Amino acid sequence: MMITTAQVFTIISIICAPMVGIAALVLTLAALNLSLGIRRLYVQLLALIFDYATKIKRDKEISIDSNASSDEPPTPLPPSTAKNKLAPTLEKKNEDNPAEKTNSSIHSFDRRSQDPLFNSALLLLYNSSLRDIIDCTRQGLEAIVDDDVTKRFTSAEEMVVWNLLTRTQQQHEYFSMRVTLLWFLGFCVRYFILFPFRLFLFILGVLWMLGSAVFLQYFPAKDAKLRFGFYINIVLHRILSRVFSAIITIHNTEHRAKCGSICVANHTSPIDVIILSTDNSFSMIGQQQGGFFGMVQRTLSQTANHIWFERSEAKDRHMVAEKMREHIQAHNNLPILIFPEGTCINNTSVMMFKKGCFEITEATIYPVAIKYDNRFGDAFWNSSKHELFQYLILMMTSWAIVVDVYYLPPMTIEEGETSVDFARRVKAAIAKQGGFVDLEWDGGLKRALPKADYKAEEQRKFYEMLKTE
Amino acid sequence: MGASRSALLPLDEEKSICSETGFTPKQLRRLYVRFQELGKRNPACEFLTREELLDIREVALNPLGQRLVDVIIEDYGEANRINFKQFATVLAQFRRGKAITDLNTKEKKLLFLFSIYDRNHDSKIDRHELLGILKMMVGGNIHDEQIATIADHTIEELDSDGDLTITFEEFCKTLIRIDVDEKMSMKFLN
């Protein structure tokens, strides 16, 4: 039977109709900033499934462990008696020594030309230096086992509740048919249902962006253009956030960044920008790139004033600071969005803020803490492990991205405060709000060796301690 | 999907190391992952060298870093490198927890500390060795003569048998008031 073109068209339109319908729905919701709450229900359902899977796993593990422990013989006694043998000898020596000591101290009093007060001070000094030596040793050993810095750059601890993604487990153990089945089901849902749908939304987002750029290019009035640009930008990002099934909860919206200020946030993933832009429009700042990304940059520049500078200018910190200052001082320019850590951190801590943007004293800084919930998808981008493209695919095949955004009250630099101190103050505020560990480590350590003066600083601290004792 | 780690520790080796060191299987596996991580420049090699340990930033920055690595490689490894079993053995001495084996005792910790000073392995800390440690801790901030004075007076004070060296017993005496067991125990995560 020959299939006529009419029939082909009907088939295509039947397939496309739901797609188009959903697209229209998503666009409307994005434009009106409404949510049907479907994503939240979905996430709650997922949480229940994960708990069920983990319960199965735990039950299995308990049975395996109890088998193992019954095989082990009871702890043999000899080791502990050996320890006791040593202890008495140590104690005995201690008993003998006081007597010896008094003898030797009388003897050595002749040797000493200084006064006893000096010597007891010396002993105190020796003891505290010994404590330092012990601490140093222990810290060195801890670093060998697992140093703080690499801990922040690798994905956070294995989760207590497994979320049916093998990427979050170091070894996939086959322990139960039911759980493996669940995992397989989840795999199919994620890759064959969710992924195509998200890809479609992504294309929709890109089309929206291009369409709006063309639309705005022919728009006459400058002021209206900026206002339209603001709303178009937000709608675009709302569509994009649905691409990742992002469930965003924003706290303290009264502290949303205003025009002519700088917005500062901790950095975990390239998606941070999308998340923040669903609620507010920002001016981006960065190097002018070539290729596809360069085109994106030029398109974005249609909708708002962004700060793009040439590669040669990027090295000149003063020029960058100048451009930022100009931007802030024009009143209806959007707030500049900056991630002062300089690189992606795994959302358990906040690393040292680069002081660059804090040197602009006229600026009001609006800090923002972004906290991801890892249960439904780990948003951290480990750039040494995944390329950007690979990372985006991973994000689009995760369950969902659940994120809490906390707007913090604005801060300005105080009298006599250096930019480094100000940066530290802002960092502490963000760390406190997000429940992150506040680390002094430099994000640049991810790629480069630490500065030589840090070791000198450690030595200087020890010297100071010696001086004051 | 996900990162593929190199081969796991063979089960019988894992069992034997666990029983000797007192680590749980999970702790040991995690330590093995770390061992592989540290040696990633030579993935085929089953040993860690001094350079690979010193590659760790915090160790390189630690004033006693070099010395610590020396003790680990020389005293617990062989031929300037250390294999996983030896690696686990030295770290087991600092495991926080009940003394299942006789490794993580206070005595062992004290010996470890002592060997940080005593690099010529003559069971005594002499003036030269004490000077070495003090210089590492203090760097270029104090003149050599001042450090020498501190070292001399310290030995005078602590040396009870008059041979101008500090023996292990004399060393331990000075540590009585410090809770070495507590201060040098590490938690090994599961």
XYZ file of C-alpha atoms in Angstrom:
659
model
C 0.000 0.000 0.000
C 1.446 3.333 -1.000
C 1.516 5.984 1.648
C 0.340 9.251 0.209
C 1.925 12.521 1.113
C -1.276 13.530 2.829
C -1.005 10.563 5.126
C 2.651 11.370 5.832
C 1.690 14.884 6.768
C -1.042 13.709 9.101
C 1.365 11.347 10.795
C 3.958 14.076 11.269
C 1.420 16.509 12.619
C 0.103 13.909 15.040
C 3.609 13.415 16.401
C 4.353 17.100 16.398
C 1.083 18.236 17.888
C 1.936 17.238 21.448
C 5.407 18.702 21.002
C 4.016 21.962 19.746
C 1.396 21.936 22.453
C 3.992 21.434 25.139
C 6.230 24.056 23.606
C 3.405 26.555 23.682
C 2.645 25.629 27.278
C 6.268 26.034 28.321
C 6.538 29.375 26.566
C 3.411 30.681 28.237
C 4.524 29.522 31.656
C 7.953 31.018 31.143
C 6.581 34.337 30.022
C 4.129 34.589 32.872
C 6.529 33.178 35.460
C 4.084 30.509 36.483
C 4.744 26.948 37.381
C 2.381 24.031 37.255
C 4.283 22.395 40.047
C 4.838 19.317 37.927
C 8.563 19.395 38.478
C 8.179 19.522 42.232
C 5.801 16.566 42.247
C 8.190 14.690 40.004
C 11.047 15.333 42.380
C 9.043 14.164 45.382
C 8.177 10.966 43.561
C 11.833 10.436 42.734
C 12.814 10.925 46.357
C 10.443 8.167 47.394
C 11.862 5.819 44.777
C 15.434 6.520 45.869
C 14.618 5.853 49.506
C 13.057 2.559 48.512
C 16.124 1.576 46.488
C 18.485 2.499 49.297
C 16.452 0.511 51.787
C 16.823 -2.566 49.622
C 20.542 -1.959 49.354
C 20.962 -1.515 53.107
C 19.046 -4.658 53.905
C 21.295 -6.545 51.537
C 24.424 -5.036 53.023
C 23.446 -5.864 56.553
C 22.979 -9.494 55.594
C 26.366 -9.573 53.846
C 28.131 -7.965 56.823
C 26.584 -10.282 59.346
C 27.788 -13.256 57.285
C 31.303 -11.851 57.189
C 31.579 -11.083 60.890
C 30.496 -14.563 61.892
C 33.490 -15.892 59.942
C 36.030 -13.778 61.770
C 37.674 -15.320 64.826
C 37.393 -13.369 68.083
C 40.180 -10.811 68.468
C 43.269 -12.582 69.763
C 44.546 -11.512 73.148
C 48.339 -11.467 72.552
C 48.526 -7.994 70.953
C 46.964 -6.293 73.935
C 49.232 -8.098 76.375
C 52.220 -7.008 74.314
C 51.064 -3.442 74.714
C 50.762 -3.874 78.439
C 54.281 -5.186 78.551
C 55.589 -2.016 77.031
C 53.566 0.279 79.232
C 55.028 -0.872 82.540
C 58.556 -0.389 81.186
C 57.726 3.158 80.218
C 56.153 3.821 83.583
C 59.058 2.283 85.388
C 61.441 4.533 83.582
C 59.329 7.512 84.542
C 59.528 6.513 88.178
C 63.243 6.174 88.025
C 63.778 9.400 86.214
C 62.635 11.873 88.861
C 65.383 10.560 91.102
C 67.845 10.681 88.261
C 66.652 14.084 87.329
C 67.243 15.634 90.709
C 70.731 14.206 90.655
C 71.442 15.390 87.193
C 69.878 18.771 87.814
C 72.182 19.343 90.730
C 74.981 18.164 88.540
C 73.943 20.230 85.578
C 73.298 23.325 87.610
C 76.990 23.806 87.500
C 76.926 23.509 83.736
C 74.247 26.099 83.305
C 75.344 29.665 83.399
C 71.856 31.105 82.912
C 69.201 31.338 85.574
C 66.587 28.617 86.187
C 63.780 30.938 85.126
C 65.230 31.121 81.655
C 65.424 27.367 81.512
C 61.845 26.785 82.533
C 60.793 29.332 79.953
C 62.841 27.369 77.493
C 61.062 24.191 78.473
C 57.737 25.891 77.920
C 58.960 26.992 74.546
C 60.117 23.507 73.747
C 56.750 22.064 74.706
C 54.757 24.425 72.589
C 57.092 23.920 69.662
C 56.637 20.212 70.155
C 52.889 20.677 69.917
C 53.389 22.523 66.684
C 55.611 19.789 65.370
C 52.978 17.211 66.264
C 50.291 19.258 64.561
C 52.421 19.692 61.462
C 53.075 15.985 61.314
C 49.443 15.128 61.650
C 48.420 17.672 59.031
C 51.002 16.265 56.666
C 49.642 12.760 57.171
C 46.082 13.953 56.687
C 47.113 15.603 53.458
C 48.609 12.353 52.252
C 45.401 10.519 52.987
C 43.088 13.080 51.463
C 43.961 16.716 51.141
C 41.405 19.451 51.606
C 41.966 20.968 48.221
C 41.429 17.897 46.051
C 38.429 17.085 48.174
C 36.800 20.293 46.924
C 37.646 19.657 43.339
C 36.332 16.134 43.129
C 32.646 15.512 43.441
C 31.337 15.541 46.949
C 31.124 12.403 49.074
C 29.368 9.288 47.935
C 25.749 9.857 48.686
C 24.012 8.126 51.491
C 20.935 7.629 49.364
C 21.753 6.312 45.914
C 19.932 8.199 43.232
C 20.011 5.472 40.585
C 22.740 7.152 38.575
C 25.807 4.953 38.159
C 27.926 8.056 37.700
C 27.582 8.795 41.390
C 28.810 5.413 42.531
C 32.411 4.469 42.395
C 31.715 0.841 41.837
C 28.424 -0.476 40.659
C 27.820 -3.491 42.776
C 25.249 -5.955 41.668
C 23.361 -6.567 44.826
C 19.730 -6.834 43.998
C 17.635 -7.613 40.979
C 14.997 -5.120 41.984
C 17.402 -2.215 42.257
C 19.144 -3.057 38.994
C 15.753 -3.183 37.328
C 14.869 0.172 38.798
C 18.157 1.555 37.568
C 17.525 0.226 34.072
C 14.050 1.716 34.059
C 15.484 4.992 35.200
C 18.102 4.820 32.465
C 15.481 4.341 29.793
C 13.313 7.140 31.140
C 16.234 9.532 31.340
C 17.822 8.831 27.989
C 14.818 8.052 25.805
C 12.041 10.147 27.241
C 13.484 13.038 29.155
C 16.511 13.691 26.988
C 14.785 14.148 23.613
C 12.206 16.353 25.249
C 14.888 18.487 26.877
C 16.817 18.692 23.643
C 13.708 19.964 21.933
C 13.257 22.620 24.609
C 16.879 23.597 24.186
C 16.398 24.133 20.464
C 13.309 26.138 21.316
C 15.379 28.297 23.620
C 18.001 28.919 20.980
C 15.310 29.826 18.437
C 13.758 32.215 20.934
C 17.108 33.861 21.476
C 17.789 34.282 17.766
C 14.245 35.431 17.074
C 14.316 38.009 19.796
C 17.691 39.281 18.622
C 16.312 39.837 15.149
C 13.173 41.420 16.607
C 15.113 43.817 18.777
C 17.466 44.804 16.015
C 14.613 46.441 14.201
C 13.145 47.998 17.298
C 13.423 51.781 17.181
C 13.200 53.189 20.687
C 16.344 52.717 22.785
C 14.782 52.758 26.252
C 11.931 50.461 25.367
C 14.480 48.202 23.734
C 16.338 47.782 27.010
C 13.155 47.079 28.936
C 12.034 44.524 26.404
C 15.494 43.071 26.438
C 15.233 42.556 30.186
C 12.033 40.541 29.945
C 13.127 38.601 26.889
C 16.284 37.593 28.700
C 14.396 36.306 31.698
C 11.983 34.310 29.557
C 14.901 32.799 27.648
C 16.519 31.644 30.838
C 13.301 30.261 32.205
C 13.001 28.115 29.095
C 16.609 27.036 29.478
C 16.108 26.161 33.117
C 13.338 23.815 32.103
C 15.833 22.133 29.780
C 17.647 20.909 32.877
C 14.459 20.404 34.866
C 15.753 22.936 37.309
C 13.715 23.495 40.423
C 14.780 26.842 41.724
C 13.801 28.271 45.069
C 14.740 31.884 45.567
C 15.024 33.312 49.060
C 14.994 36.928 50.146
C 13.882 38.438 46.875
C 13.924 41.865 48.502
C 17.701 41.789 48.099
C 17.608 41.214 44.385
C 20.501 43.022 42.702
C 19.636 46.469 41.396
C 20.884 48.344 38.365
C 24.346 49.795 38.579
C 25.691 47.288 41.088
C 27.811 44.162 41.105
C 26.373 40.758 41.873
C 28.767 38.209 43.334
C 28.106 34.471 43.688
C 29.877 31.183 44.366
C 30.571 29.098 41.287
C 29.749 25.456 40.823
C 28.719 25.066 37.222
C 28.095 26.983 33.988
C 24.403 26.526 34.748
C 24.757 29.029 37.612
C 24.260 31.818 35.090
C 21.031 30.337 33.804
C 19.726 29.822 37.328
C 20.410 33.360 38.428
C 19.067 34.796 35.198
C 15.632 33.327 35.676
C 14.957 35.951 38.295
C 17.026 38.934 37.216
C 18.892 40.103 34.164
C 22.607 40.656 34.352
C 25.379 42.140 32.339
C 27.950 39.562 31.572
C 31.600 40.321 31.639
C 34.178 38.345 29.788
C 36.499 37.890 26.888
C 35.151 38.313 23.394
C 35.352 34.827 21.899
C 35.191 33.680 18.312
C 33.002 31.101 16.635
C 29.624 30.028 17.923
C 30.132 31.472 21.360
C 31.208 34.786 19.870
C 27.986 34.891 17.921
C 26.056 34.184 21.103
C 27.889 37.054 22.767
C 27.060 39.428 19.953
C 23.434 38.337 20.011
C 23.196 38.874 23.730
C 24.656 42.327 23.289
C 21.534 43.240 21.378
C 19.388 42.801 24.414
C 21.538 44.542 26.988
C 24.870 46.206 27.571
C 27.385 43.512 28.264
C 31.073 44.046 28.862
C 33.136 42.117 26.381
C 36.759 42.918 26.063
C 39.474 41.816 23.712
C 42.031 39.251 24.759
C 44.774 41.856 24.930
C 42.709 44.088 27.164
C 41.942 41.176 29.476
C 45.461 41.234 30.884
C 45.161 44.872 31.785
C 43.411 44.835 35.145
C 43.079 48.576 35.314
C 41.295 48.784 32.002
C 38.893 46.072 33.066
C 38.244 47.872 36.337
C 37.702 51.119 34.435
C 35.165 49.557 32.115
C 33.336 48.100 35.083
C 33.297 51.443 36.826
C 31.859 53.147 33.744
C 29.225 50.496 33.488
C 28.128 50.838 37.087
C 27.934 54.568 36.989
C 25.452 54.577 34.113
C 22.232 54.214 36.041
C 20.157 51.935 33.943
C 22.849 49.400 33.254
C 22.096 45.940 34.512
C 24.058 44.582 37.470
C 27.317 42.890 36.554
C 27.477 39.204 37.418
C 30.839 37.970 38.666
C 32.113 34.676 40.077
C 35.177 35.692 42.077
C 36.410 32.167 42.766
C 37.482 32.039 39.170
C 36.658 28.385 38.688
C 34.036 25.764 39.487
C 34.096 24.378 43.017
C 32.081 21.352 44.082
C 29.516 23.225 46.190
C 30.758 22.078 49.603
C 32.980 25.073 50.213
C 33.820 28.559 49.075
C 37.374 29.243 47.990
C 39.364 32.428 47.997
C 37.736 35.319 46.173
C 39.927 37.140 43.687
C 40.034 40.714 44.811
C 39.599 42.287 41.351
C 35.958 43.322 41.493
C 36.173 44.306 45.145
C 38.623 47.038 44.297
C 35.907 49.164 42.737
C 35.020 51.152 45.776
C 31.969 52.904 44.388
C 30.160 49.655 43.788
C 27.491 48.072 45.936
C 28.004 44.334 46.086
C 24.996 42.026 46.219
C 26.228 38.615 47.371
C 24.325 35.512 46.337
C 24.744 31.989 47.713
C 23.853 29.165 45.337
C 23.320 25.811 46.977
C 22.617 22.700 44.932
C 20.844 19.644 46.247
C 22.870 16.715 44.955
C 20.194 14.113 45.298
C 18.775 14.464 41.822
C 21.841 15.364 39.846
C 25.305 16.633 40.647
C 25.682 19.999 39.009
C 29.397 20.374 39.697
C 31.492 20.699 36.543
C 34.852 18.982 36.976
C 36.575 20.528 33.971
C 39.466 18.072 34.147
C 37.068 15.163 33.962
C 34.472 16.297 31.431
C 34.432 18.602 28.471
C 31.726 21.253 28.457
C 29.692 19.427 25.836
C 29.918 16.138 27.710
C 28.959 17.925 30.883
C 25.842 19.420 29.286
C 24.754 15.991 28.074
C 25.258 14.657 31.600
C 23.128 17.471 32.971
C 20.406 16.840 30.438
C 20.254 13.174 31.383
C 20.147 13.685 35.128
C 16.912 13.568 36.993
C 16.693 17.224 37.889
C 18.702 20.090 39.272
C 17.367 21.285 42.575
C 18.848 24.548 43.712
C 18.359 27.105 46.466
C 19.347 30.660 45.719
C 19.824 32.999 48.660
C 20.003 36.704 48.029
C 22.028 38.425 50.743
C 21.781 42.059 51.856
C 24.022 44.439 49.894
C 27.517 45.200 51.177
C 29.889 48.060 50.509
C 33.534 48.492 51.342
C 34.118 50.211 54.667
C 36.482 53.008 55.663
C 40.042 51.776 55.774
C 39.151 48.266 54.669
C 41.389 46.752 52.028
C 39.871 45.025 49.024
C 41.260 41.709 50.227
C 39.513 42.074 53.579
C 36.310 43.132 51.892
C 36.478 40.102 49.610
C 36.954 37.920 52.658
C 33.990 39.485 54.385
C 31.703 38.869 51.428
C 32.976 35.325 51.108
C 32.264 34.648 54.786
C 28.708 35.922 54.377
C 28.091 33.652 51.403
C 29.687 30.677 53.159
C 27.562 31.229 56.245
C 24.302 31.470 54.317
C 24.919 28.478 52.110
C 26.382 26.310 54.845
C 29.682 26.030 53.013
C 33.124 25.578 54.507
C 34.994 28.863 54.242
C 38.442 28.020 52.859
C 41.402 30.296 52.324
C 42.653 28.181 49.469
C 43.078 29.689 46.055
C 40.838 28.320 43.312
C 43.837 28.624 41.021
C 45.446 25.730 42.870
C 43.329 23.491 40.691
C 45.808 24.129 37.927
C 48.936 25.731 39.328
C 51.415 25.251 42.138
C 50.887 27.265 45.292
C 52.788 30.488 45.815
C 56.113 30.194 47.553
C 55.218 32.792 50.149
C 52.582 30.587 51.733
C 55.273 28.315 53.127
C 57.204 31.351 54.253
C 54.067 32.539 56.000
C 53.794 29.266 57.917
C 57.407 29.563 58.999
C 56.903 33.170 60.019
C 53.969 32.172 62.216
C 56.128 29.648 64.031
C 58.836 32.263 64.500
C 56.345 34.729 65.956
C 55.278 32.078 68.416
C 58.888 31.531 69.438
C 59.388 35.250 69.903
C 56.454 35.809 72.171
C 57.009 32.813 74.457
C 29.113 6.583 32.427
C 31.104 7.854 35.333
C 34.786 7.526 36.052
C 36.357 4.135 35.773
C 38.921 3.521 38.451
C 41.832 1.226 37.905
C 41.604 -2.369 39.023
C 40.441 -3.026 42.528
C 42.604 -4.531 45.198
C 42.546 -8.335 44.967
C 40.247 -9.722 47.595
C 42.752 -11.928 49.397
C 45.280 -9.110 49.570
C 42.561 -6.840 50.890
C 41.683 -9.313 53.609
C 45.251 -9.811 54.709
C 46.006 -6.100 54.858
C 42.767 -5.461 56.714
C 43.582 -7.986 59.365
C 47.109 -6.664 59.780
C 46.266 -2.998 59.859
C 42.835 -2.957 61.446
C 41.202 -0.969 58.650
C 37.715 -1.943 57.570
C 37.384 -3.136 53.949
C 35.676 0.119 53.000
C 38.404 2.235 54.559
C 41.041 0.184 52.819
C 39.382 0.470 49.434
C 39.129 4.204 49.810
C 42.797 4.310 50.756
C 43.594 2.250 47.677
C 41.755 4.729 45.492
C 43.821 7.475 47.068
C 47.023 5.476 46.523
C 46.167 5.161 42.830
C 45.340 8.842 42.636
C 48.691 9.822 44.063
C 50.555 7.576 41.675
C 48.641 8.596 38.596
C 51.698 9.793 36.731
C 52.848 6.170 36.430
C 49.626 4.218 36.393
C 51.296 0.861 35.768
C 53.639 1.239 38.694
C 52.486 -0.164 42.010
C 54.714 2.044 44.084
C 54.690 5.598 45.291
C 57.882 7.596 45.189
C 59.067 10.520 47.236
C 58.279 12.926 44.396
C 54.708 11.746 44.097
C 54.119 12.283 47.799
C 55.715 15.702 47.652
C 53.434 16.565 44.762
C 50.597 16.941 47.221
C 50.228 20.651 47.781
C 49.635 20.572 51.499
C 52.628 18.329 51.988
C 54.868 20.561 49.885
C 53.758 23.555 51.933
C 54.168 21.836 55.267
C 57.432 22.907 56.974
C 58.062 19.283 57.916
C 56.771 17.914 54.620
C 60.128 16.729 53.301
C 61.018 15.086 56.559
C 57.660 13.359 56.832
C 58.020 11.907 53.365
C 61.566 10.803 54.220
C 60.367 8.881 57.242
C 57.555 7.235 55.325
C 59.654 6.153 52.360
C 62.852 5.229 54.191
C 61.448 3.627 57.299
C 58.405 1.902 55.858
C 59.185 1.426 52.184
C 62.233 0.091 50.403
C 64.490 1.209 47.561
C 63.089 4.728 47.682
C 59.511 3.762 47.091
C 56.585 2.350 48.974
C 53.968 -0.168 47.956
C 50.350 -0.183 49.007
C 50.721 -2.595 51.887
C 53.503 -0.538 53.416
C 51.507 2.626 52.750
C 48.534 1.209 54.610
C 50.756 0.003 57.442
C 52.281 3.374 58.136
C 48.900 5.117 58.020
C 47.279 2.480 60.207
C 49.383 3.728 63.083
C 47.315 6.872 63.136
C 43.922 5.337 62.780
C 41.512 6.629 65.342
C 39.754 3.768 66.999
C 40.192 0.696 69.122
C 43.518 -1.030 68.948
C 42.497 -4.096 66.999
C 46.083 -4.746 66.027
C 49.121 -3.405 67.804
C 49.698 -0.785 65.156
C 47.795 2.266 66.290
C 49.246 2.429 69.783
C 50.617 5.488 71.487
C 54.032 3.861 71.469
C 54.052 3.608 67.688
C 53.034 7.229 67.328
C 55.803 8.327 69.637
C 58.319 6.254 67.696
C 57.153 7.875 64.484
C 57.615 11.326 65.953
C 61.011 10.369 67.259
C 62.109 9.147 63.848
C 61.188 12.485 62.354
C 64.073 13.859 64.345
C 66.379 10.850 64.304
C 67.405 10.496 60.676
C 70.616 8.539 61.219
C 68.665 5.851 63.072
C 70.938 5.659 66.066
C 67.996 5.885 68.481
C 69.227 9.205 69.778
C 68.490 12.793 68.874
C 71.726 14.700 68.826
C 72.301 18.428 68.596
C 72.627 18.352 64.845
C 69.301 16.591 64.355
C 67.507 18.914 66.756
C 68.953 21.895 64.910
C 67.651 20.436 61.658
C 64.080 20.245 62.862
C 64.099 23.681 64.440
C 65.476 25.197 61.252
C 62.708 23.585 59.229
C 60.037 24.924 61.526
C 61.420 28.410 61.701
C 62.887 28.958 58.245
C 65.082 31.955 57.690
C 63.535 34.005 60.426
C 66.099 33.320 63.138
C 69.860 33.434 62.845
C 71.696 30.164 62.984
C 73.451 31.104 66.222
C 70.139 31.780 67.931
C 68.736 28.448 66.809
C 71.916 26.787 68.017
C 71.505 28.377 71.429
C 67.916 27.157 71.678
C 68.989 23.667 70.629
C 71.845 23.555 73.121
C 69.748 24.671 76.031
C 66.960 22.283 75.099
C 69.337 19.344 75.127
C 70.805 20.403 78.422
C 67.375 20.609 79.918
C 66.068 17.326 78.612
C 69.138 15.182 78.673
C 69.067 13.319 81.959
C 71.914 10.863 81.467
C 74.389 13.481 80.427
C 75.405 12.168 77.031
C 74.212 15.333 75.285
C 71.694 13.435 73.223
C 68.007 12.792 73.738
C 67.085 9.136 73.880
C 63.654 7.783 73.149
C 62.746 7.570 76.817
C 63.819 11.134 77.485
C 61.869 12.192 74.434
C 58.721 10.436 75.625
C 59.030 12.077 79.019
C 58.671 15.482 77.447
C 55.510 14.317 75.778
C 53.794 13.097 78.925
C 51.661 16.167 79.270
C 50.665 16.146 75.622
C 48.003 13.664 74.634
C 49.846 12.247 71.676
C 47.289 9.557 71.035
C 44.542 12.081 70.615
C 46.529 14.674 68.711
C 47.937 12.251 66.219
C 44.859 10.187 65.481
C 43.114 10.615 62.182
C 39.658 9.664 61.199
C 39.595 7.431 58.144
C 36.315 7.890 56.355
C 34.371 4.936 55.146
